Amino acid sequence: MMVSSPFGGGQGPAGLPRLPTPPTGWPIGSYSTYGEAQQAVDFLAESEFAVTDVTIVGVDLMLVERVIGRLSWGRVLAAGAMSGAWFGLFAGLLLGMFVNQGGFALQLLTGLVLGVLSGLAFSAIGYRTSRGRRDFSSASQLVAGRYDVLCQPRSAEQGRELLAKLALRPPPATA
């Protein structure tokens, strides 16, 4: 996956544009899920098709936020303590490796304790300042209403024919 930069111009790896650019090509297939579109491009690749001419485009983008659970002081503080503990262990490990004062275990324990305390403090401050405006945790995902497979005009007809053959194949048997 390549991330584009608004500061770089010209072409990126494999001739891809560095700046966000609308896709080009003719539609050769449309699918309701990304997995189906990916399966179509895999089929094209297995059929020795020039997949460098192909682009998968998500159309009608939506941001989907799935609510995972309700936040409470206990959950917020536990999550803060855990994230602080991991950071503290990492800092203690670095201190133990590079500082020769005290024992390695003491450096690790010090990092752990300070990490937990700072994680608790920062999570409590963050939750308190939200004043109950967002008392839930969630996971966000960018999805499309449909996924179009586009192909450069020079090979679009061949791609359409191959994808028509894929559509005629019986679905795989499930166990």
JSON list of C-alpha atoms in Angstrom, two decimals:
[
{"chain": "A", "resi": 1, "resn": "MET", "atom": "CA", "xyz": [0.00, 0.00, 0.00]},
{"chain": "A", "resi": 2, "resn": "MET", "atom": "CA", "xyz": [1.38, 3.39, -0.96]},
{"chain": "A", "resi": 3, "resn": "VAL", "atom": "CA", "xyz": [0.56, 6.56, 0.92]},
{"chain": "A", "resi": 4, "resn": "SER", "atom": "CA", "xyz": [0.58, 9.69, -1.23]},
{"chain": "A", "resi": 5, "resn": "SER", "atom": "CA", "xyz": [2.15, 12.94, -0.17]},
{"chain": "A", "resi": 6, "resn": "PRO", "atom": "CA", "xyz": [0.68, 16.32, -1.12]},
{"chain": "A", "resi": 7, "resn": "PHE", "atom": "CA", "xyz": [4.24, 17.72, -1.27]},
{"chain": "A", "resi": 8, "resn": "GLY", "atom": "CA", "xyz": [5.74, 15.35, -3.81]},
{"chain": "A", "resi": 9, "resn": "GLY", "atom": "CA", "xyz": [4.92, 15.63, -7.48]},
{"chain": "A", "resi": 10, "resn": "GLY", "atom": "CA", "xyz": [5.54, 13.41, -10.45]},
{"chain": "A", "resi": 11, "resn": "GLN", "atom": "CA", "xyz": [5.11, 9.69, -10.49]},
{"chain": "A", "resi": 12, "resn": "GLY", "atom": "CA", "xyz": [5.46, 7.23, -7.63]},
{"chain": "A", "resi": 13, "resn": "PRO", "atom": "CA", "xyz": [6.47, 3.58, -7.79]},
{"chain": "A", "resi": 14, "resn": "ALA", "atom": "CA", "xyz": [5.26, 1.67, -10.87]},
{"chain": "A", "resi": 15, "resn": "GLY", "atom": "CA", "xyz": [4.15, 4.92, -12.52]},
{"chain": "A", "resi": 16, "resn": "LEU", "atom": "CA", "xyz": [1.40, 5.62, -9.97]},
{"chain": "A", "resi": 17, "resn": "PRO", "atom": "CA", "xyz": [0.58, 9.30, -9.39]},
{"chain": "A", "resi": 18, "resn": "ARG", "atom": "CA", "xyz": [1.76, 10.76, -6.08]},
{"chain": "A", "resi": 19, "resn": "LEU", "atom": "CA", "xyz": [-1.17, 13.15, -5.72]},
{"chain": "A", "resi": 20, "resn": "PRO", "atom": "CA", "xyz": [-4.74, 11.90, -5.24]},
{"chain": "A", "resi": 21, "resn": "THR", "atom": "CA", "xyz": [-6.03, 11.35, -8.77]},
{"chain": "A", "resi": 22, "resn": "PRO", "atom": "CA", "xyz": [-9.46, 10.20, -9.96]},
{"chain": "A", "resi": 23, "resn": "PRO", "atom": "CA", "xyz": [-9.38, 6.69, -11.42]},
{"chain": "A", "resi": 24, "resn": "THR", "atom": "CA", "xyz": [-9.48, 6.14, -15.15]},
{"chain": "A", "resi": 25, "resn": "GLY", "atom": "CA", "xyz": [-10.76, 3.27, -17.23]},
{"chain": "A", "resi": 26, "resn": "TRP", "atom": "CA", "xyz": [-13.91, 1.51, -18.27]},
{"chain": "A", "resi": 27, "resn": "PRO", "atom": "CA", "xyz": [-16.04, -0.50, -15.83]},
{"chain": "A", "resi": 28, "resn": "ILE", "atom": "CA", "xyz": [-15.67, -4.23, -16.39]},
{"chain": "A", "resi": 29, "resn": "GLY", "atom": "CA", "xyz": [-17.39, -5.43, -13.22]},
{"chain": "A", "resi": 30, "resn": "SER", "atom": "CA", "xyz": [-19.31, -4.18, -10.18]},
{"chain": "A", "resi": 31, "resn": "TYR", "atom": "CA", "xyz": [-19.48, -5.99, -6.82]},
{"chain": "A", "resi": 32, "resn": "SER", "atom": "CA", "xyz": [-21.26, -5.46, -3.53]},
{"chain": "A", "resi": 33, "resn": "THR", "atom": "CA", "xyz": [-18.23, -6.32, -1.36]},
{"chain": "A", "resi": 34, "resn": "TYR", "atom": "CA", "xyz": [-14.52, -5.66, -1.55]},
{"chain": "A", "resi": 35, "resn": "GLY", "atom": "CA", "xyz": [-13.87, -9.39, -1.22]},
{"chain": "A", "resi": 36, "resn": "GLU", "atom": "CA", "xyz": [-15.84, -10.09, -4.40]},
{"chain": "A", "resi": 37, "resn": "ALA", "atom": "CA", "xyz": [-13.95, -7.37, -6.30]},
{"chain": "A", "resi": 38, "resn": "GLN", "atom": "CA", "xyz": [-10.65, -8.75, -5.01]},
{"chain": "A", "resi": 39, "resn": "GLN", "atom": "CA", "xyz": [-11.69, -12.26, -6.07]},
{"chain": "A", "resi": 40, "resn": "ALA", "atom": "CA", "xyz": [-12.47, -10.93, -9.58]},
{"chain": "A", "resi": 41, "resn": "VAL", "atom": "CA", "xyz": [-9.02, -9.33, -9.88]},
{"chain": "A", "resi": 42, "resn": "ASP", "atom": "CA", "xyz": [-7.41, -12.54, -8.56]},
{"chain": "A", "resi": 43, "resn": "PHE", "atom": "CA", "xyz": [-9.27, -14.44, -11.29]},
{"chain": "A", "resi": 44, "resn": "LEU", "atom": "CA", "xyz": [-7.97, -11.99, -13.89]},
{"chain": "A", "resi": 45, "resn": "ALA", "atom": "CA", "xyz": [-4.42, -12.47, -12.60]},
{"chain": "A", "resi": 46, "resn": "GLU", "atom": "CA", "xyz": [-4.75, -16.27, -12.70]},
{"chain": "A", "resi": 47, "resn": "SER", "atom": "CA", "xyz": [-5.99, -15.94, -16.30]},
{"chain": "A", "resi": 48, "resn": "GLU", "atom": "CA", "xyz": [-2.72, -14.18, -17.28]},
{"chain": "A", "resi": 49, "resn": "PHE", "atom": "CA", "xyz": [-4.57, -10.85, -17.72]},
{"chain": "A", "resi": 50, "resn": "ALA", "atom": "CA", "xyz": [-2.57, -7.60, -17.47]},
{"chain": "A", "resi": 51, "resn": "VAL", "atom": "CA", "xyz": [-3.78, -6.63, -14.00]},
{"chain": "A", "resi": 52, "resn": "THR", "atom": "CA", "xyz": [-1.65, -3.47, -14.05]},
{"chain": "A", "resi": 53, "resn": "ASP", "atom": "CA", "xyz": [-4.48, -2.04, -16.20]},
{"chain": "A", "resi": 54, "resn": "VAL", "atom": "CA", "xyz": [-7.03, -2.73, -13.42]},
{"chain": "A", "resi": 55, "resn": "THR", "atom": "CA", "xyz": [-8.24, -0.52, -10.57]},
{"chain": "A", "resi": 56, "resn": "ILE", "atom": "CA", "xyz": [-10.72, -1.33, -7.79]},
{"chain": "A", "resi": 57, "resn": "VAL", "atom": "CA", "xyz": [-12.79, 1.73, -6.92]},
{"chain": "A", "resi": 58, "resn": "GLY", "atom": "CA", "xyz": [-15.02, 2.03, -3.85]},
{"chain": "A", "resi": 59, "resn": "VAL", "atom": "CA", "xyz": [-18.15, 4.01, -4.75]},
{"chain": "A", "resi": 60, "resn": "ASP", "atom": "CA", "xyz": [-20.57, 5.69, -2.33]},
{"chain": "A", "resi": 61, "resn": "LEU", "atom": "CA", "xyz": [-18.14, 5.76, 0.60]},
{"chain": "A", "resi": 62, "resn": "MET", "atom": "CA", "xyz": [-19.47, 5.64, 4.14]},
{"chain": "A", "resi": 63, "resn": "LEU", "atom": "CA", "xyz": [-17.82, 5.93, 7.51]},
{"chain": "A", "resi": 64, "resn": "VAL", "atom": "CA", "xyz": [-19.30, 3.16, 9.66]},
{"chain": "A", "resi": 65, "resn": "GLU", "atom": "CA", "xyz": [-18.82, 3.46, 13.41]},
{"chain": "A", "resi": 66, "resn": "ARG", "atom": "CA", "xyz": [-19.72, 0.32, 15.31]},
{"chain": "A", "resi": 67, "resn": "VAL", "atom": "CA", "xyz": [-20.38, 0.82, 19.01]},
{"chain": "A", "resi": 68, "resn": "ILE", "atom": "CA", "xyz": [-18.42, -1.72, 21.05]},
{"chain": "A", "resi": 69, "resn": "GLY", "atom": "CA", "xyz": [-19.57, -0.89, 24.53]},
{"chain": "A", "resi": 70, "resn": "ARG", "atom": "CA", "xyz": [-20.41, 1.67, 27.17]},
{"chain": "A", "resi": 71, "resn": "LEU", "atom": "CA", "xyz": [-17.62, 3.57, 28.89]},
{"chain": "A", "resi": 72, "resn": "SER", "atom": "CA", "xyz": [-17.47, 3.82, 32.65]},
{"chain": "A", "resi": 73, "resn": "TRP", "atom": "CA", "xyz": [-14.85, 5.11, 35.05]},
{"chain": "A", "resi": 74, "resn": "GLY", "atom": "CA", "xyz": [-13.72, 1.55, 35.70]},
{"chain": "A", "resi": 75, "resn": "ARG", "atom": "CA", "xyz": [-13.23, 0.73, 32.01]},
{"chain": "A", "resi": 76, "resn": "VAL", "atom": "CA", "xyz": [-11.49, 4.04, 31.29]},
{"chain": "A", "resi": 77, "resn": "LEU", "atom": "CA", "xyz": [-9.10, 3.67, 34.22]},
{"chain": "A", "resi": 78, "resn": "ALA", "atom": "CA", "xyz": [-8.38, 0.00, 33.43]},
{"chain": "A", "resi": 79, "resn": "ALA", "atom": "CA", "xyz": [-7.58, 0.85, 29.80]},
{"chain": "A", "resi": 80, "resn": "GLY", "atom": "CA", "xyz": [-5.39, 3.76, 30.91]},
{"chain": "A", "resi": 81, "resn": "ALA", "atom": "CA", "xyz": [-3.53, 1.58, 33.40]},
{"chain": "A", "resi": 82, "resn": "MET", "atom": "CA", "xyz": [-2.93, -1.12, 30.77]},
{"chain": "A", "resi": 83, "resn": "SER", "atom": "CA", "xyz": [-1.63, 1.25, 28.12]},
{"chain": "A", "resi": 84, "resn": "GLY", "atom": "CA", "xyz": [0.49, 3.02, 30.71]},
{"chain": "A", "resi": 85, "resn": "ALA", "atom": "CA", "xyz": [1.86, -0.33, 31.92]},
{"chain": "A", "resi": 86, "resn": "TRP", "atom": "CA", "xyz": [3.01, -1.29, 28.42]},
{"chain": "A", "resi": 87, "resn": "PHE", "atom": "CA", "xyz": [4.70, 2.06, 27.90]},
{"chain": "A", "resi": 88, "resn": "GLY", "atom": "CA", "xyz": [6.22, 1.91, 31.37]},
{"chain": "A", "resi": 89, "resn": "LEU", "atom": "CA", "xyz": [7.60, -1.59, 30.76]},
{"chain": "A", "resi": 90, "resn": "PHE", "atom": "CA", "xyz": [9.15, -0.40, 27.52]},
{"chain": "A", "resi": 91, "resn": "ALA", "atom": "CA", "xyz": [10.70, 2.65, 29.22]},
{"chain": "A", "resi": 92, "resn": "GLY", "atom": "CA", "xyz": [11.90, 0.47, 32.11]},
{"chain": "A", "resi": 93, "resn": "LEU", "atom": "CA", "xyz": [13.45, -1.98, 29.66]},
{"chain": "A", "resi": 94, "resn": "LEU", "atom": "CA", "xyz": [15.36, 0.85, 27.97]},
{"chain": "A", "resi": 95, "resn": "LEU", "atom": "CA", "xyz": [16.46, 2.24, 31.32]},
{"chain": "A", "resi": 96, "resn": "GLY", "atom": "CA", "xyz": [17.57, -1.19, 32.46]},
{"chain": "A", "resi": 97, "resn": "MET", "atom": "CA", "xyz": [19.64, -1.71, 29.31]},
{"chain": "A", "resi": 98, "resn": "PHE", "atom": "CA", "xyz": [21.40, 1.66, 29.30]},
{"chain": "A", "resi": 99, "resn": "VAL", "atom": "CA", "xyz": [21.56, 2.81, 32.93]},
{"chain": "A", "resi": 100, "resn": "ASN", "atom": "CA", "xyz": [23.76, 0.81, 35.27]},
{"chain": "A", "resi": 101, "resn": "GLN", "atom": "CA", "xyz": [22.36, 2.21, 38.52]},
{"chain": "A", "resi": 102, "resn": "GLY", "atom": "CA", "xyz": [20.32, -0.31, 40.51]},
{"chain": "A", "resi": 103, "resn": "GLY", "atom": "CA", "xyz": [19.25, -3.69, 39.26]},
{"chain": "A", "resi": 104, "resn": "PHE", "atom": "CA", "xyz": [17.55, -4.44, 35.96]},
{"chain": "A", "resi": 105, "resn": "ALA", "atom": "CA", "xyz": [14.41, -5.64, 37.77]},
{"chain": "A", "resi": 106, "resn": "LEU", "atom": "CA", "xyz": [14.26, -2.38, 39.77]},
{"chain": "A", "resi": 107, "resn": "GLN", "atom": "CA", "xyz": [14.41, -0.32, 36.55]},
{"chain": "A", "resi": 108, "resn": "LEU", "atom": "CA", "xyz": [11.67, -2.46, 35.03]},
{"chain": "A", "resi": 109, "resn": "LEU", "atom": "CA", "xyz": [9.47, -2.16, 38.13]},
{"chain": "A", "resi": 110, "resn": "THR", "atom": "CA", "xyz": [10.01, 1.60, 38.31]},
{"chain": "A", "resi": 111, "resn": "GLY", "atom": "CA", "xyz": [9.01, 2.00, 34.67]},
{"chain": "A", "resi": 112, "resn": "LEU", "atom": "CA", "xyz": [5.94, -0.18, 35.20]},
{"chain": "A", "resi": 113, "resn": "VAL", "atom": "CA", "xyz": [4.73, 1.74, 38.27]},
{"chain": "A", "resi": 114, "resn": "LEU", "atom": "CA", "xyz": [5.33, 5.16, 36.70]},
{"chain": "A", "resi": 115, "resn": "GLY", "atom": "CA", "xyz": [3.66, 4.02, 33.47]},
{"chain": "A", "resi": 116, "resn": "VAL", "atom": "CA", "xyz": [0.56, 2.77, 35.28]},
{"chain": "A", "resi": 117, "resn": "LEU", "atom": "CA", "xyz": [0.28, 5.98, 37.30]},
{"chain": "A", "resi": 118, "resn": "SER", "atom": "CA", "xyz": [0.70, 8.25, 34.28]},
{"chain": "A", "resi": 119, "resn": "GLY", "atom": "CA", "xyz": [-1.73, 6.11, 32.23]},
{"chain": "A", "resi": 120, "resn": "LEU", "atom": "CA", "xyz": [-4.31, 6.39, 35.01]},
{"chain": "A", "resi": 121, "resn": "ALA", "atom": "CA", "xyz": [-3.82, 10.15, 35.28]},
{"chain": "A", "resi": 122, "resn": "PHE", "atom": "CA", "xyz": [-4.02, 10.88, 31.56]},
{"chain": "A", "resi": 123, "resn": "SER", "atom": "CA", "xyz": [-7.05, 8.65, 30.97]},
{"chain": "A", "resi": 124, "resn": "ALA", "atom": "CA", "xyz": [-8.88, 10.15, 33.95]},
{"chain": "A", "resi": 125, "resn": "ILE", "atom": "CA", "xyz": [-8.17, 13.68, 32.76]},
{"chain": "A", "resi": 126, "resn": "GLY", "atom": "CA", "xyz": [-9.31, 12.85, 29.22]},
{"chain": "A", "resi": 127, "resn": "TYR", "atom": "CA", "xyz": [-12.51, 11.15, 30.37]},
{"chain": "A", "resi": 128, "resn": "ARG", "atom": "CA", "xyz": [-13.33, 13.91, 32.87]},
{"chain": "A", "resi": 129, "resn": "THR", "atom": "CA", "xyz": [-12.94, 16.65, 30.26]},
{"chain": "A", "resi": 130, "resn": "SER", "atom": "CA", "xyz": [-15.36, 14.88, 27.90]},
{"chain": "A", "resi": 131, "resn": "ARG", "atom": "CA", "xyz": [-18.13, 15.38, 30.53]},
{"chain": "A", "resi": 132, "resn": "GLY", "atom": "CA", "xyz": [-20.13, 12.40, 29.33]},
{"chain": "A", "resi": 133, "resn": "ARG", "atom": "CA", "xyz": [-20.42, 13.61, 25.73]},
{"chain": "A", "resi": 134, "resn": "ARG", "atom": "CA", "xyz": [-19.09, 10.31, 24.41]},
{"chain": "A", "resi": 135, "resn": "ASP", "atom": "CA", "xyz": [-19.76, 7.56, 26.94]},
{"chain": "A", "resi": 136, "resn": "PHE", "atom": "CA", "xyz": [-19.12, 4.68, 24.55]},
{"chain": "A", "resi": 137, "resn": "SER", "atom": "CA", "xyz": [-16.23, 3.06, 22.75]},
{"chain": "A", "resi": 138, "resn": "SER", "atom": "CA", "xyz": [-16.40, 2.29, 19.06]},
{"chain": "A", "resi": 139, "resn": "ALA", "atom": "CA", "xyz": [-14.46, 1.14, 16.02]},
{"chain": "A", "resi": 140, "resn": "SER", "atom": "CA", "xyz": [-14.62, 3.06, 12.74]},
{"chain": "A", "resi": 141, "resn": "GLN", "atom": "CA", "xyz": [-14.32, 1.64, 9.26]},
{"chain": "A", "resi": 142, "resn": "LEU", "atom": "CA", "xyz": [-14.47, 3.20, 5.80]},
{"chain": "A", "resi": 143, "resn": "VAL", "atom": "CA", "xyz": [-16.67, 1.08, 3.50]},
{"chain": "A", "resi": 144, "resn": "ALA", "atom": "CA", "xyz": [-18.22, 1.53, 0.07]},
{"chain": "A", "resi": 145, "resn": "GLY", "atom": "CA", "xyz": [-21.72, 0.88, -1.17]},
{"chain": "A", "resi": 146, "resn": "ARG", "atom": "CA", "xyz": [-20.23, -0.99, -4.14]},
{"chain": "A", "resi": 147, "resn": "TYR", "atom": "CA", "xyz": [-16.85, -1.75, -5.64]},
{"chain": "A", "resi": 148, "resn": "ASP", "atom": "CA", "xyz": [-16.28, -1.19, -9.35]},
{"chain": "A", "resi": 149, "resn": "VAL", "atom": "CA", "xyz": [-13.44, -2.86, -11.22]},
{"chain": "A", "resi": 150, "resn": "LEU", "atom": "CA", "xyz": [-12.14, -0.50, -13.89]},
{"chain": "A", "resi": 151, "resn": "CYS", "atom": "CA", "xyz": [-9.78, -1.38, -16.72]},
{"chain": "A", "resi": 152, "resn": "GLN", "atom": "CA", "xyz": [-7.84, 0.67, -19.25]},
{"chain": "A", "resi": 153, "resn": "PRO", "atom": "CA", "xyz": [-9.64, 0.73, -22.62]},
{"chain": "A", "resi": 154, "resn": "ARG", "atom": "CA", "xyz": [-6.90, -1.25, -24.43]},
{"chain": "A", "resi": 155, "resn": "SER", "atom": "CA", "xyz": [-7.82, -4.44, -22.55]},
{"chain": "A", "resi": 156, "resn": "ALA", "atom": "CA", "xyz": [-11.29, -3.71, -21.13]},
{"chain": "A", "resi": 157, "resn": "GLU", "atom": "CA", "xyz": [-13.16, -6.00, -23.53]},
{"chain": "A", "resi": 158, "resn": "GLN", "atom": "CA", "xyz": [-10.92, -8.97, -22.71]},
{"chain": "A", "resi": 159, "resn": "GLY", "atom": "CA", "xyz": [-11.38, -8.24, -18.98]},
{"chain": "A", "resi": 160, "resn": "ARG", "atom": "CA", "xyz": [-15.16, -8.12, -19.37]},
{"chain": "A", "resi": 161, "resn": "GLU", "atom": "CA", "xyz": [-15.16, -11.48, -21.14]},
{"chain": "A", "resi": 162, "resn": "LEU", "atom": "CA", "xyz": [-13.05, -13.09, -18.41]},
{"chain": "A", "resi": 163, "resn": "LEU", "atom": "CA", "xyz": [-15.24, -11.71, -15.63]},
{"chain": "A", "resi": 164, "resn": "ALA", "atom": "CA", "xyz": [-18.33, -12.98, -17.46]},
{"chain": "A", "resi": 165, "resn": "LYS", "atom": "CA", "xyz": [-16.79, -16.46, -17.34]},
{"chain": "A", "resi": 166, "resn": "LEU", "atom": "CA", "xyz": [-16.18, -16.01, -13.61]},
{"chain": "A", "resi": 167, "resn": "ALA", "atom": "CA", "xyz": [-19.83, -15.05, -13.08]},
{"chain": "A", "resi": 168, "resn": "LEU", "atom": "CA", "xyz": [-20.98, -18.21, -14.85]},
{"chain": "A", "resi": 169, "resn": "ARG", "atom": "CA", "xyz": [-18.92, -20.50, -12.61]},
{"chain": "A", "resi": 170, "resn": "PRO", "atom": "CA", "xyz": [-20.88, -22.23, -9.85]},
{"chain": "A", "resi": 171, "resn": "PRO", "atom": "CA", "xyz": [-20.16, -20.90, -6.36]},
{"chain": "A", "resi": 172, "resn": "PRO", "atom": "CA", "xyz": [-17.71, -22.96, -4.29]},
{"chain": "A", "resi": 173, "resn": "ALA", "atom": "CA", "xyz": [-19.27, -25.57, -2.04]},
{"chain": "A", "resi": 174, "resn": "THR", "atom": "CA", "xyz": [-19.26, -24.70, 1.64]},
{"chain": "A", "resi": 175, "resn": "ALA", "atom": "CA", "xyz": [-18.74, -27.29, 4.34]}
]
